[in-house]
CSV table of C-alpha atoms and ligand atoms in Angstrom, one decimal:
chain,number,residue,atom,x,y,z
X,1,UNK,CA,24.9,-3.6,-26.7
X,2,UNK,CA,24.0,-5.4,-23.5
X,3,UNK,CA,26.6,-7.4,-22.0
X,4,UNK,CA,25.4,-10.8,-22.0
X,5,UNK,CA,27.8,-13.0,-19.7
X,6,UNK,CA,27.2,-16.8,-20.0
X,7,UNK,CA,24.2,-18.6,-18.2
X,8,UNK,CA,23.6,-19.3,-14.7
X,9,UNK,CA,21.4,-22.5,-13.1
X,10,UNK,CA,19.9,-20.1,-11.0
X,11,UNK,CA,19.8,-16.3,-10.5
X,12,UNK,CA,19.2,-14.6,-7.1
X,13,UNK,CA,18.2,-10.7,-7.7
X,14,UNK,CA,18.8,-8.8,-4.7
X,15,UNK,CA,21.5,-9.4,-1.8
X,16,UNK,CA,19.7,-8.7,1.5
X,17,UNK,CA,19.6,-11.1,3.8
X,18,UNK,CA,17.2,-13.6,1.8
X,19,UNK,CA,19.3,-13.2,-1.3
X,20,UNK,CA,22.5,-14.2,0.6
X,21,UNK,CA,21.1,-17.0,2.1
X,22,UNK,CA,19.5,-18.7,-0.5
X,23,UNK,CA,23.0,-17.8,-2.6
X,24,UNK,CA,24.9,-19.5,0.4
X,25,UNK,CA,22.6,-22.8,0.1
X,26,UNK,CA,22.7,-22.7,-4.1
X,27,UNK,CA,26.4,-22.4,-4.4
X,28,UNK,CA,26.9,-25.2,-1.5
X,29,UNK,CA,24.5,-27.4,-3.4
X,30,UNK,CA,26.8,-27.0,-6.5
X,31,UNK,CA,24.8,-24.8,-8.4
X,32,UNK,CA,26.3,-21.7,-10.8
X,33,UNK,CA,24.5,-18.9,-9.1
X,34,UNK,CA,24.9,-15.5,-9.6
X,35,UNK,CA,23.6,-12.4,-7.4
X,36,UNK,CA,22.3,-9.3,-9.0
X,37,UNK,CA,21.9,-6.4,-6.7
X,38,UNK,CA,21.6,-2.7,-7.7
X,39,UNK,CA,23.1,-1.7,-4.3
X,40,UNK,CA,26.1,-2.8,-2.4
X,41,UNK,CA,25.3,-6.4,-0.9
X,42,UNK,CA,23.8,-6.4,2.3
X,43,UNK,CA,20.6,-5.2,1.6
X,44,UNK,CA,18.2,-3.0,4.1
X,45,UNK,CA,19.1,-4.5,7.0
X,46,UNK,CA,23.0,-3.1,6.3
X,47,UNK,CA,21.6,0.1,7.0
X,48,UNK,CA,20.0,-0.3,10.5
X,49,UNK,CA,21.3,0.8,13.5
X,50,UNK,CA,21.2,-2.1,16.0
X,51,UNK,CA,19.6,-5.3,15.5
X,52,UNK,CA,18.6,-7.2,18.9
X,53,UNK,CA,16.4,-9.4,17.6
X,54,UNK,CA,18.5,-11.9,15.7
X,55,UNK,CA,19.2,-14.5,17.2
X,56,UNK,CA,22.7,-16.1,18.5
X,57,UNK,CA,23.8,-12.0,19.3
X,58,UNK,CA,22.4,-11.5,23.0
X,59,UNK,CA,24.2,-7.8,22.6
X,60,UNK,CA,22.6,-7.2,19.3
X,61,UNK,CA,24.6,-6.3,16.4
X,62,UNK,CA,24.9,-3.8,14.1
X,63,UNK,CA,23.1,-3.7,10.8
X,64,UNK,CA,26.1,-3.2,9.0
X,65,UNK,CA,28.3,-6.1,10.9
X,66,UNK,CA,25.5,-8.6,10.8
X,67,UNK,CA,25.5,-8.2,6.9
X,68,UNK,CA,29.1,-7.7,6.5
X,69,UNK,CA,29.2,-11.5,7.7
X,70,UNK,CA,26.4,-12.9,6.0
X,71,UNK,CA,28.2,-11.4,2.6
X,72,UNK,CA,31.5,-13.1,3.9
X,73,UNK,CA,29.4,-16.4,4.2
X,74,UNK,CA,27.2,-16.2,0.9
X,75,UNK,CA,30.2,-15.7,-1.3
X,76,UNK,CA,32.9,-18.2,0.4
X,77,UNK,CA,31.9,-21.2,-2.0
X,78,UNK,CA,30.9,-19.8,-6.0
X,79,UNK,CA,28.8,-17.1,-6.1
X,80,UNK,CA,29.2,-14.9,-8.5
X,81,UNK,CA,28.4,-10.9,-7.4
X,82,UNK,CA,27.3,-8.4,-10.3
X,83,UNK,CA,25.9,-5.0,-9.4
X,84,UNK,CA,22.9,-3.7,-11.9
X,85,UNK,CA,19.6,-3.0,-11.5
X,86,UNK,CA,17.1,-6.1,-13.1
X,87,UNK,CA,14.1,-4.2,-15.2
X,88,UNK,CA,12.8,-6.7,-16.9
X,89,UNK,CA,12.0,-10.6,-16.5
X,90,UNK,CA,10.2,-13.0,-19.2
X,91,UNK,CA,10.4,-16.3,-20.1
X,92,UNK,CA,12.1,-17.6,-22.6
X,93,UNK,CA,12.4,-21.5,-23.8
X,94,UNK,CA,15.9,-22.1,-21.5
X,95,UNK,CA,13.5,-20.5,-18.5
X,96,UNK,CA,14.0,-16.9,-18.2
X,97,UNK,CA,15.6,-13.8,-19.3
X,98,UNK,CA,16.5,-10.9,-17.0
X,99,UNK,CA,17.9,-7.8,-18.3
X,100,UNK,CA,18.5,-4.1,-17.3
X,101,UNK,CA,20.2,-1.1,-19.1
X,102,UNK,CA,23.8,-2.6,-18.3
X,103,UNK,CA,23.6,-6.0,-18.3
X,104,UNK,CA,21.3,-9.6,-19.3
X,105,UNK,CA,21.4,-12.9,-18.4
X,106,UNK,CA,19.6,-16.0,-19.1
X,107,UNK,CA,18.8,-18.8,-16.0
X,108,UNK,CA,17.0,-22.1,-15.5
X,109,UNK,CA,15.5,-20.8,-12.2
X,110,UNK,CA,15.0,-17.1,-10.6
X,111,UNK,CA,14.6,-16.5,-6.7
X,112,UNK,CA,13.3,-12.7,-6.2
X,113,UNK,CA,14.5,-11.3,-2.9
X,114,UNK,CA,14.2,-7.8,-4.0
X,115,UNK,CA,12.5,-6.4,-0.8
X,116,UNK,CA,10.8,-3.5,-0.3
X,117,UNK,CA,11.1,0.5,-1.0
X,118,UNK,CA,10.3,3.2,1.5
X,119,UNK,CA,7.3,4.8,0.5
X,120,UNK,CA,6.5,8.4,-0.1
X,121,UNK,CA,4.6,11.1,1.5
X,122,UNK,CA,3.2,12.4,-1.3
X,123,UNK,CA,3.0,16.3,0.0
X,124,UNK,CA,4.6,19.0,-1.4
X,125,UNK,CA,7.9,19.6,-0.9
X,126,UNK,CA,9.0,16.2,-0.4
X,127,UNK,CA,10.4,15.8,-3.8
X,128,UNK,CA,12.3,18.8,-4.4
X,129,UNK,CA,14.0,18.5,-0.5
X,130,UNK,CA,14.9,14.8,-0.6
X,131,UNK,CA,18.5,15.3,0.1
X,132,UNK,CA,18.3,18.4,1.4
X,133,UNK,CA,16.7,17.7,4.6
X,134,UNK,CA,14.2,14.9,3.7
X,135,UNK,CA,15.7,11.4,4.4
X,136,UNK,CA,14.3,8.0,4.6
X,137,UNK,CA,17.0,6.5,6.5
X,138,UNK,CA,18.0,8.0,10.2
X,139,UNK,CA,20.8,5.8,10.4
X,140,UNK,CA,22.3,7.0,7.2
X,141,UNK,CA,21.4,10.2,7.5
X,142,UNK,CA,20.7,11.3,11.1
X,143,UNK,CA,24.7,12.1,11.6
X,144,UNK,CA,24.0,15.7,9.4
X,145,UNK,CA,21.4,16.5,12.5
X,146,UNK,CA,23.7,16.8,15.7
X,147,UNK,CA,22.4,19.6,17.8
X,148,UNK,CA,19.5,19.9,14.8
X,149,UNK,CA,15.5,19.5,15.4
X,150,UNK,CA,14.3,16.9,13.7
X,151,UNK,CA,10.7,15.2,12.7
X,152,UNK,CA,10.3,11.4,12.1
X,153,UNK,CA,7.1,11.1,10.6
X,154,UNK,CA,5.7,7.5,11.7
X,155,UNK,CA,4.0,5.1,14.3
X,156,UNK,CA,5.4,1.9,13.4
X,157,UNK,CA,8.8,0.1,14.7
X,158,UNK,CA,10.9,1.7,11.9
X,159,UNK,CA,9.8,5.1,13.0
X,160,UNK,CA,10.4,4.6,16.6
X,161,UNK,CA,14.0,2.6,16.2
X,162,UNK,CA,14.4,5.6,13.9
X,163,UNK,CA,13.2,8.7,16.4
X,164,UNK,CA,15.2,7.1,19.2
X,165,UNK,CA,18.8,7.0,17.5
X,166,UNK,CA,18.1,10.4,16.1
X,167,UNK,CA,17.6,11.6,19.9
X,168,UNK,CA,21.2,10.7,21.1
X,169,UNK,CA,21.7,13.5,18.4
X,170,UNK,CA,19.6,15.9,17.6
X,171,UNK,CA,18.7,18.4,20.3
X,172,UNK,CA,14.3,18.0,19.3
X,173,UNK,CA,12.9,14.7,17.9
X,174,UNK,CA,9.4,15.1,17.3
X,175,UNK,CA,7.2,11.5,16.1
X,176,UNK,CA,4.3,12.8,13.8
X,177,UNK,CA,1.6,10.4,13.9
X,178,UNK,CA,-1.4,10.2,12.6
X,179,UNK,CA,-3.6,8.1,14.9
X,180,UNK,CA,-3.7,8.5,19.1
X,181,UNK,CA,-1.6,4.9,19.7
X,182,UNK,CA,1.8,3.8,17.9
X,183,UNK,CA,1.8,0.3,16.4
X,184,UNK,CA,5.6,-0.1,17.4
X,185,UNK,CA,6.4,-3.1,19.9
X,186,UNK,CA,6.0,-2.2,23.5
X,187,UNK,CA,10.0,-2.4,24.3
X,188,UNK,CA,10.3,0.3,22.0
X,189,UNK,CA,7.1,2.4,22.9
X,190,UNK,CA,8.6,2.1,26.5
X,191,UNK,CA,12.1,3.8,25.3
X,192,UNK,CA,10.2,6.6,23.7
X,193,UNK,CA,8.3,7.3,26.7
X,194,UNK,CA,11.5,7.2,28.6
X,195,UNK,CA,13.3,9.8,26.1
X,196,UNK,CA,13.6,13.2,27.2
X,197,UNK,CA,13.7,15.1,24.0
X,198,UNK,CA,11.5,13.1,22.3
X,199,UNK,CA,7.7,14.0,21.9
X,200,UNK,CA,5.4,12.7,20.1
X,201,UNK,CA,2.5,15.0,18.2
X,202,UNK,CA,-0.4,12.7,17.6
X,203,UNK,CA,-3.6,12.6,15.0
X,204,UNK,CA,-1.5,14.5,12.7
X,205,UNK,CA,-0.4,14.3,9.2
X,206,UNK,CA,1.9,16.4,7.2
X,207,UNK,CA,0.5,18.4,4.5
X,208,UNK,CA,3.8,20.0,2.9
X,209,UNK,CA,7.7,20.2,3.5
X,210,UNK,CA,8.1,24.2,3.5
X,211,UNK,CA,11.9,25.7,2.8
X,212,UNK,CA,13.6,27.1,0.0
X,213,UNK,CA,17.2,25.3,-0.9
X,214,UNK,CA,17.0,23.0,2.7
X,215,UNK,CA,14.0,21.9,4.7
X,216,UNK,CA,12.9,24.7,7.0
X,217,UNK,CA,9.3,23.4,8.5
X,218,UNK,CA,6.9,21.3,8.0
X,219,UNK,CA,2.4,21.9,7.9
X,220,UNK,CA,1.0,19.4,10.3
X,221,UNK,CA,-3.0,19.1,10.4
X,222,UNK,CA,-4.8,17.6,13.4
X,223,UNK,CA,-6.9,15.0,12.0
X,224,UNK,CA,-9.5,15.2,15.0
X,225,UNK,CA,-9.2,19.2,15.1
X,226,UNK,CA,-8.7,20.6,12.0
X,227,UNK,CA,-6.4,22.7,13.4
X,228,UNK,CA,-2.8,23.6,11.6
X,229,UNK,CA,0.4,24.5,12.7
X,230,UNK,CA,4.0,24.6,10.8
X,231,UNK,CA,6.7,23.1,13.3
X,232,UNK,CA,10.1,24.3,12.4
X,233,UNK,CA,12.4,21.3,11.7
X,234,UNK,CA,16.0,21.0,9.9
X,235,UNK,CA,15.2,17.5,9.3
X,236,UNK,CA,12.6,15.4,8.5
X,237,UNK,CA,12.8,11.2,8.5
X,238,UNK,CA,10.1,9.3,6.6
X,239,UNK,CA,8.8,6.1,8.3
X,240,UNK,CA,4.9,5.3,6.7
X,241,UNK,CA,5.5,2.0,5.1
X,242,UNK,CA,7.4,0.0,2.2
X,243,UNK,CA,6.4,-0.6,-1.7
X,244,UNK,CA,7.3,-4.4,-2.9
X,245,UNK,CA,10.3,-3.6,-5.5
X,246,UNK,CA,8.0,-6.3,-8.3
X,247,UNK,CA,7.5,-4.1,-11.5
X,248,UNK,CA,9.6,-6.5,-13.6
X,249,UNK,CA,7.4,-9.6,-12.7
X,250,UNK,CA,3.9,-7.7,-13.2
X,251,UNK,CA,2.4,-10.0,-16.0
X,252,UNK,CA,4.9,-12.9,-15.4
X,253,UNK,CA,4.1,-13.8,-11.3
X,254,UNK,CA,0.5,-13.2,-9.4
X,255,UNK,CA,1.0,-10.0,-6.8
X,256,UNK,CA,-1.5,-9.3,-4.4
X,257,UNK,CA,-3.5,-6.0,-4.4
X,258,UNK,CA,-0.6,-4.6,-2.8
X,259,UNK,CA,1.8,-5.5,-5.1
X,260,UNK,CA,3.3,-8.3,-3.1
X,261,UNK,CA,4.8,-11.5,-4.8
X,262,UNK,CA,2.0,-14.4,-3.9
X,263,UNK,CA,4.1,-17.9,-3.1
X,264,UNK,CA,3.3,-20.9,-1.8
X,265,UNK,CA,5.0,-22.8,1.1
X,266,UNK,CA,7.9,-24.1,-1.0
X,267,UNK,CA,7.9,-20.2,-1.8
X,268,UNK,CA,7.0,-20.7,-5.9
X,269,UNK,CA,5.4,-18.6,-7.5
X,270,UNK,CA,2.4,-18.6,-10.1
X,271,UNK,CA,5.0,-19.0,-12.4
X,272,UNK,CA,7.0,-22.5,-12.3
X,273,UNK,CA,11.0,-22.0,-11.7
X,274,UNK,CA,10.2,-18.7,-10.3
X,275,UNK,CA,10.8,-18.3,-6.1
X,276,UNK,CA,9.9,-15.4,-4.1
X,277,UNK,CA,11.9,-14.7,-0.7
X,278,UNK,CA,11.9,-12.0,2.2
X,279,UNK,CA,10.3,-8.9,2.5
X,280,UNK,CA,8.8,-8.8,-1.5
X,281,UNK,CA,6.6,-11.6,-0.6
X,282,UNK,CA,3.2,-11.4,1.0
X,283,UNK,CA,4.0,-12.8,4.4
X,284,UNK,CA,2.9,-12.1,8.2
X,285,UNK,CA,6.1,-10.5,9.2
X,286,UNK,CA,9.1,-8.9,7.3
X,287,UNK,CA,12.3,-9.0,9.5
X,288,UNK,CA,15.9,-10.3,8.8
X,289,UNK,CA,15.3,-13.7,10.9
X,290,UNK,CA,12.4,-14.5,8.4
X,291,UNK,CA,14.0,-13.3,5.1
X,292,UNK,CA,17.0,-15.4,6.3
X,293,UNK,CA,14.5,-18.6,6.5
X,294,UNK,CA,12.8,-17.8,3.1
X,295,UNK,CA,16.2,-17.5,1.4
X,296,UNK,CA,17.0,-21.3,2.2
X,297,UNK,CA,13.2,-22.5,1.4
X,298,UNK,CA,13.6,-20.8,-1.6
X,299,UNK,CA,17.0,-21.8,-2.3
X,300,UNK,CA,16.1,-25.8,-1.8
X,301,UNK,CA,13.0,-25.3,-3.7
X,302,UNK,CA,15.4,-24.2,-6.8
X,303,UNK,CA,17.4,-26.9,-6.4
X,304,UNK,CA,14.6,-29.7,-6.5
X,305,UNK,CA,12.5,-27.4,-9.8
X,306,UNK,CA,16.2,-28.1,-11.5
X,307,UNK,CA,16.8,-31.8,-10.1
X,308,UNK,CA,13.1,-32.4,-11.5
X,309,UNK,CA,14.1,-31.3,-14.9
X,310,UNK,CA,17.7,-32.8,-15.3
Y,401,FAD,C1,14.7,1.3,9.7
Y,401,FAD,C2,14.6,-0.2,9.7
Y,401,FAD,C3,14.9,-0.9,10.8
Y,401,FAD,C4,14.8,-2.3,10.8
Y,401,FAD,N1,15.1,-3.0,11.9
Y,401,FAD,C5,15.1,-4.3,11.9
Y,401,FAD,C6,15.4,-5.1,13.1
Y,401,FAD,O1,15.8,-4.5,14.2
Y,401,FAD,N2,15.3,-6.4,13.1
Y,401,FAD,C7,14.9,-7.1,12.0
Y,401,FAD,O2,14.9,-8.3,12.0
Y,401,FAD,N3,14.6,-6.4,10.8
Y,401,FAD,C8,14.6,-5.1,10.8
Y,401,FAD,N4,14.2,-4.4,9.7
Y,401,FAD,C9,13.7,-5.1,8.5
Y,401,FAD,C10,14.8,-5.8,7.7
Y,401,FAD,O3,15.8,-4.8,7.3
Y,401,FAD,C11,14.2,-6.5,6.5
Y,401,FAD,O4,13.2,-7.3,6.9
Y,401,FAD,C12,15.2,-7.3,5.7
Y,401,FAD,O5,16.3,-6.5,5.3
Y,401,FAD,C13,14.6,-7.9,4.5
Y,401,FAD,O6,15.5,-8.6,3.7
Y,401,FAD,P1,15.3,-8.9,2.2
Y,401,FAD,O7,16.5,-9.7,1.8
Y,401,FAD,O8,14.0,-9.5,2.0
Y,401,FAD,O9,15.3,-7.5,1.5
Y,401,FAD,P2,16.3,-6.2,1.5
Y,401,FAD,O10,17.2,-6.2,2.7
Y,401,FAD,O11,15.4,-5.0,1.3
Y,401,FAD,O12,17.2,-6.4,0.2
Y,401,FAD,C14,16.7,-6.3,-1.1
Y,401,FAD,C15,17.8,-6.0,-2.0
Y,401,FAD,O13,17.3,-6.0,-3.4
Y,401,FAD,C16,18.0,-5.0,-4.2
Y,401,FAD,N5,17.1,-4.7,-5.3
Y,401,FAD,C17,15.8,-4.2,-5.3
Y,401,FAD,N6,15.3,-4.2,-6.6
Y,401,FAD,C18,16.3,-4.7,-7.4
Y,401,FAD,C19,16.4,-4.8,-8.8
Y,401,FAD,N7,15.3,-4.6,-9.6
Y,401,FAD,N8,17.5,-5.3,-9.4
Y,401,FAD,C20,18.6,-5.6,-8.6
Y,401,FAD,N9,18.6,-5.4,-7.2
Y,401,FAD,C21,17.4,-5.0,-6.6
Y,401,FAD,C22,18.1,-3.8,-3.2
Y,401,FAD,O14,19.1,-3.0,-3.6
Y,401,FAD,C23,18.4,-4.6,-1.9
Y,401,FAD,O15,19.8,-4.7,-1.7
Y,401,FAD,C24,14.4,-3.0,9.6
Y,401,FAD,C25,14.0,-2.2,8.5
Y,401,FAD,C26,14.1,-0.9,8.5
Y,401,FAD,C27,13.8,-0.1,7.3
């Protein structure tokens, strides 16, 4: 039997950084809010190595510090913290029902910050050797690879942040890319350039993770060749992209074609009582700065869809 705890004005799934901020501005406003979070709080962001662009930290900060202090914030007035994982969401005549394998609750208002997943390769191998030398996280993971050769297969800012912390470790960082420019930011292009054991193997794309029990290589194909080579690797860190974490709200919210949670500027959603914040939303940019700002949009726009009903 599902435990069903008593009902909340407002229920905030996921604690990243937009979750904690709009459960920081509900529970100041008064509200009963509680946070649902499969993980520990803190979100994505608790996992990355340095963070320079937030501001009010001229140093940058850790990942991990930055969240540890936005969970000290979100929780100092009466937010209530329950880890499970949220499977499905519907409406129901008191506003909505959310439920999982553990737990259920009902709530007048819902604010989604449920961000984003890393998404997969898709070659073979990749499944059978995550864990065993396949990793989509270079900050949790890249401690295993000191002295180890390692690939980071990516163009983007993730990749790059990821390839660089994994030099200061790993003896060989190659970046597998599969166009002739990186889309990272130039600071961070620049710092690659600058690395010594970095190097970057351009218009390729991995066709399979080879190794028995632990990753031993990986196929690489030159898109503008044809040509193939396996590079030997002990590691292998996959940056290509996120998947919006929305299956619960297909058929209760509008997504876009990418799956992405479609708001409008007070961050609603197709479906009234029902906010969007952070990364899971179709927005220009996805950093901690913005899902920090969503979270309080959101967060107000709760508040004023209960005010409007009470
Ligand atoms: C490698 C890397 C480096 C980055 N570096 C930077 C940087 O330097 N600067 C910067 O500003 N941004 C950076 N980012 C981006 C930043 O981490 C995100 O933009 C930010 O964390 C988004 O916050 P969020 O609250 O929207 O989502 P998230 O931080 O992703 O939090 C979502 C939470 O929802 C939970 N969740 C998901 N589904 C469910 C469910 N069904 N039920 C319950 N809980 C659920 C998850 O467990 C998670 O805790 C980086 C990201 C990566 C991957």
């Amino acid at each position: 039997m599902l435990g069903d705890n008593t009902r909340r004005d407002i229920v905030i799934v996921g604690a990243g950084p937009a979750g904690l901020t709009a459960a920081m501005y509900c529970s100041r406003m008064g509200r009963r809010v509680l946070v649902v979070d499969k993980a520990a709080a803190g979100g994505k962001a608790a996992s990355t190595d340095l963070i320079e662009n937030y501001p009010g930290f001229p140093q940058g900060i850790t990942g991990a510090d930055l969240m540890q202090r936005m969970r000290d914030q979100a929780f100092r007035w009466d937010a209530e913290f329950q880890n499970w994982e949220v499977t499905n969401v519907r409406q129901v005549p008191e506003g909505f029902r959310l439920s999982g394998k553990t737990s259920a609750m009902t709530c007048r208002a819902v604010i989604w910050c449920a961000g984003t997943r890393e998404r997969r390769l898709g070659v073979r191998g990749e499944e059978r050797l995550t864990g065993r030398g396949v990793s989509y996280c270079a900050t949790c993971d890249g401690p295993l690879y000191r002295g180890r050769r390692v690939a980071v297969i990516g163009g983007g800012d993730s990749a790059i942040a990821g390839a660089l912390f994994l030099s200061r470790l790993a003896t060989k960082v190659w970046v597998v890319h599969r166009r002739q420019q990186l889309r990272a930011t130039k600071v961070l292009q620049e710092r690659a350039r600058q690395c010594d054991n970095l190097e970057i193997v351009w218009n390729s794309v991995v066709t399979e993770i080879v190794g028995e029990d632990r990753v031993r290589a990986i196929a690489l194909k030159n898109l503008e060749t044809g040509h193939s080579q396996l590079l030997e690797v002990d590691g292998v860190f996959v940056y290509i992209g996120s998947v919006p974490n929305t299956e619960p709200l297909r058929g209760v919210a509008r997504l876009d074609e990418g799956g992405y949670v479609v708001t409008n500027e007070t961050l609603e959603t197709s479906c009234p009582g029902l906010f969007a914040a952070g990364d899971v939303r179709r927005t220009p940019l996805r950093q901690v700065v913005t899902a920090v700002g969503d979270g309080a949009i959101a967060a107000m726009s709760a508040e004023h869809f209960l005010a409007s009903q009470e």
